[in-house]
Coordinates of C-alpha atoms in Angstrom, one line a residue:
M1 CA 110.7 119.2 104.5
L2 CA 107.1 120.4 104.3
T3 CA 107.5 121.4 100.7
R4 CA 107.8 117.8 99.7
S5 CA 104.5 116.2 98.5
S6 CA 105.3 112.8 99.9
G7 CA 107.6 110.9 102.2
T8 CA 107.6 108.6 105.2
L9 CA 107.5 109.8 108.7
L10 CA 107.8 107.9 112.0
T11 CA 106.5 109.2 115.3
I12 CA 108.2 107.5 118.3
A13 CA 106.4 108.3 121.6
A14 CA 106.8 107.0 125.1
H15 CA 103.1 106.8 126.1
P16 CA 99.7 106.8 124.5
D17 CA 98.6 110.4 124.0
D18 CA 102.2 111.8 123.8
E19 CA 101.9 111.5 120.0
V20 CA 98.8 113.6 120.0
L21 CA 100.0 116.3 122.3
G22 CA 103.4 116.5 120.6
C23 CA 102.8 116.5 116.9
A24 CA 99.3 115.3 115.8
A25 CA 98.5 118.5 113.8
T26 CA 101.8 118.4 112.0
V27 CA 101.4 114.7 111.2
R28 CA 97.8 115.2 110.0
R29 CA 99.0 118.1 107.7
L30 CA 101.7 115.9 106.2
V31 CA 99.3 112.9 105.7
Q32 CA 96.9 115.3 103.9
T33 CA 99.7 116.1 101.4
G34 CA 100.5 112.5 100.6
W35 CA 102.9 111.4 103.4
S36 CA 102.8 107.9 104.9
A37 CA 102.8 108.1 108.7
H38 CA 103.7 105.4 111.2
L39 CA 103.5 105.4 115.0
I40 CA 105.6 103.5 117.6
V41 CA 104.5 103.8 121.3
M42 CA 107.1 102.5 123.7
T43 CA 104.7 101.5 126.6
A44 CA 101.1 100.7 127.0
G45 CA 100.6 103.2 129.8
V46 CA 98.6 102.9 133.0
A47 CA 101.2 100.9 135.1
G48 CA 103.1 104.0 136.1
R49 CA 100.2 105.0 138.3
L50 CA 100.4 101.8 140.3
T51 CA 102.8 100.6 143.0
E52 CA 102.4 97.1 141.6
P53 CA 102.7 97.5 137.8
E54 CA 102.0 93.8 137.1
A55 CA 98.4 94.5 138.0
A56 CA 97.9 96.7 135.0
V57 CA 98.7 94.1 132.4
Q58 CA 95.2 92.7 132.2
S59 CA 93.4 95.8 133.5
P60 CA 90.3 97.1 131.7
E61 CA 91.9 100.6 131.9
R62 CA 94.9 99.5 129.8
A63 CA 92.6 97.8 127.2
A64 CA 90.5 101.0 127.0
L65 CA 93.7 103.1 126.6
L66 CA 95.0 101.0 123.7
A67 CA 91.6 101.2 122.0
Q68 CA 91.7 105.0 122.4
L69 CA 95.2 105.1 121.0
H70 CA 94.0 103.3 117.8
A71 CA 90.9 105.6 117.5
A72 CA 93.1 108.7 117.9
A73 CA 95.6 107.3 115.3
D74 CA 92.7 106.9 112.9
V75 CA 91.9 110.6 113.3
V76 CA 95.5 111.7 112.8
G77 CA 96.0 109.3 109.8
Y78 CA 98.6 106.8 111.0
A79 CA 98.9 104.0 108.5
G80 CA 100.7 101.7 110.9
R81 CA 100.9 101.5 114.7
T82 CA 103.1 99.5 117.0
V83 CA 103.0 99.3 120.8
L84 CA 106.1 98.0 122.4
G85 CA 106.2 96.3 125.8
F86 CA 108.5 98.5 127.9
P87 CA 107.4 99.3 131.5
D88 CA 105.3 102.4 131.8
N89 CA 107.2 105.2 133.7
R90 CA 109.9 102.6 134.5
M91 CA 111.9 102.7 131.3
D92 CA 114.9 103.8 133.4
T93 CA 115.0 100.2 134.7
V94 CA 115.8 99.0 131.1
S95 CA 119.2 99.2 129.4
R96 CA 119.4 102.1 126.9
M97 CA 120.9 99.7 124.4
D98 CA 118.0 97.2 124.8
I99 CA 115.5 100.0 124.0
A100 CA 117.5 101.1 121.0
H101 CA 117.7 97.5 119.7
A102 CA 113.9 97.3 119.9
L103 CA 113.6 100.4 117.6
T104 CA 116.3 99.6 115.1
P105 CA 114.3 97.0 113.1
H106 CA 111.4 99.4 112.7
V107 CA 113.7 102.2 111.5
Q108 CA 115.4 99.9 109.0
T109 CA 112.1 98.5 107.7
L110 CA 110.1 101.7 107.4
R111 CA 113.1 103.8 106.3
P112 CA 111.5 107.1 107.4
D113 CA 112.6 110.4 105.9
L114 CA 111.5 112.2 109.1
V115 CA 111.4 111.0 112.8
L116 CA 109.4 112.9 115.4
T117 CA 110.1 112.1 119.0
H118 CA 110.5 113.6 122.5
H119 CA 112.6 116.4 123.8
P120 CA 115.3 115.1 126.0
G121 CA 114.8 117.6 128.8
D122 CA 111.2 116.6 129.6
Y123 CA 110.0 116.0 133.2
N124 CA 109.1 112.4 132.4
W125 CA 112.1 110.1 132.4
D126 CA 110.5 107.8 129.8
H127 CA 110.7 110.7 127.4
G128 CA 114.4 111.1 127.9
R129 CA 115.0 107.3 127.5
T130 CA 113.0 107.3 124.3
F131 CA 115.0 110.2 122.9
D132 CA 118.3 108.5 123.7
A133 CA 117.1 105.3 122.0
V134 CA 116.0 107.1 118.9
M135 CA 119.3 108.8 118.6
M136 CA 121.0 105.4 118.7
A137 CA 118.5 103.6 116.4
A138 CA 118.5 106.5 113.9
R139 CA 122.2 107.2 113.9
A140 CA 124.2 107.6 110.7
N141 CA 125.8 104.2 110.3
P142 CA 126.4 103.3 106.7
P143 CA 125.1 101.2 105.0
D144 CA 122.1 101.3 107.4
H145 CA 119.3 103.7 106.8
A146 CA 119.5 107.0 108.7
P147 CA 116.5 109.4 108.7
G148 CA 117.3 112.7 107.0
E149 CA 115.5 114.6 109.7
I150 CA 114.8 114.3 113.4
W151 CA 112.5 116.7 115.2
A152 CA 111.9 116.8 118.9
F153 CA 108.4 117.9 120.0
E154 CA 107.0 119.3 123.3
V155 CA 104.4 117.5 125.4
L156 CA 102.0 119.4 127.6
S157 CA 102.3 118.3 131.2
S158 CA 105.9 117.2 130.7
T159 CA 108.1 119.5 128.7
E160 CA 107.1 122.6 130.6
R161 CA 107.5 120.8 133.9
G162 CA 111.1 119.9 133.2
W163 CA 114.0 121.7 134.9
Q164 CA 114.2 124.9 132.8
T165 CA 118.0 125.4 132.8
P166 CA 119.4 126.6 129.4
D167 CA 120.8 123.2 128.6
R168 CA 117.6 121.3 129.3
A169 CA 114.8 123.7 128.4
F170 CA 112.9 123.3 125.1
H171 CA 114.2 125.8 122.6
P172 CA 112.1 125.6 119.4
N173 CA 113.8 126.4 116.1
L174 CA 111.1 125.0 113.7
Y175 CA 107.4 125.8 113.5
V176 CA 104.6 124.3 111.5
D177 CA 101.5 126.2 110.7
I178 CA 98.6 124.0 112.0
A179 CA 95.6 126.4 111.4
R180 CA 94.0 123.8 109.1
T181 CA 94.6 120.7 111.3
I182 CA 94.4 121.9 115.0
D183 CA 90.8 120.7 115.1
Q184 CA 91.8 117.1 114.3
K185 CA 94.4 117.4 117.1
K186 CA 91.8 118.5 119.6
L187 CA 89.5 115.7 118.4
A188 CA 92.2 113.1 118.8
M189 CA 93.0 114.3 122.3
S190 CA 89.3 114.2 123.3
I191 CA 89.3 110.5 122.4
Y192 CA 91.9 109.8 125.2
Q193 CA 89.3 109.8 127.9
N194 CA 91.8 108.0 130.2
E195 CA 94.4 110.7 129.8
Y196 CA 92.3 113.9 129.2
R197 CA 92.0 116.3 132.1
P198 CA 89.8 119.4 132.5
Y199 CA 91.3 122.8 132.4
P200 CA 93.5 124.2 134.0
H201 CA 95.3 120.9 133.5
P202 CA 97.6 121.3 130.5
R203 CA 96.3 118.0 129.0
S204 CA 93.0 119.7 128.0
I205 CA 91.5 121.1 124.9
E206 CA 92.1 124.6 126.3
G207 CA 95.7 123.7 127.1
I208 CA 96.2 122.6 123.5
E209 CA 94.6 125.7 122.2
Y210 CA 96.6 128.1 124.3
L211 CA 100.0 126.5 123.5
A212 CA 99.2 126.4 119.8
R213 CA 98.3 130.1 119.9
K214 CA 101.4 130.9 121.9
R215 CA 103.7 129.1 119.4
G216 CA 101.8 130.7 116.5
G217 CA 102.1 134.2 118.1
E218 CA 105.9 133.7 118.3
I219 CA 106.1 133.6 114.5
G220 CA 103.1 135.7 113.5
I221 CA 100.5 133.1 112.6
A222 CA 97.3 131.9 114.3
Y223 CA 98.4 128.4 115.4
A224 CA 101.6 126.4 115.3
E225 CA 103.3 123.3 116.6
A226 CA 106.9 123.9 117.6
F227 CA 109.9 121.6 117.4
H228 CA 113.6 121.5 118.1
M229 CA 115.2 120.3 114.9
I230 CA 117.9 117.8 116.0
R231 CA 119.1 116.8 112.6
R232 CA 118.6 117.8 108.9
V233 CA 120.5 116.4 106.0
I234 CA 120.0 118.2 102.6
A235 CA 121.0 115.8 99.8

């Protein structure tokens, strides 16, 4: 896939900042080679931290987080961004089919060659719901468009906190060299002042650096983002 000079990719993330932690350096690399990148975020964030989520709808914190999302997306190079209205950290209260139906028009309109989304074994249940909806919305259902590739990414502070049984742990089988774009990933994460945490929290610049070095070391390069390839169709 990375040998192609152009294409359309769609990142589908549950929360603002997941798209940076999971795949920002890879997306930036593809954009630099001529790809068109689009972003869908399922929730606007913030409400999951509250016992009364309705209070977050008009909160200054949510407005700030959405502004940070767009600023980070500018750094990465997303041409289009959409934020859906699902309840933050409460997507388990919504029908899986309703979530999939919300994604389907975007998949059919954008017709992505590549979809990047969450790993289903993550600690955060919104990530799992997002993965399930992507698999339904991007299913092979002729004559509808079906992306040729689907990659699942890992998200610091969620993937490693999941139950690490063999059937749920993240098992990367695809690596992208991000030596030339890791700095943009770090910059994009630093914009998320609402979500950033100082080290040793994994959502930190040091956390990003250490994971990228670990994944790079697994395949003999300096820095990498790792993915689990869910589907690849070679025409």
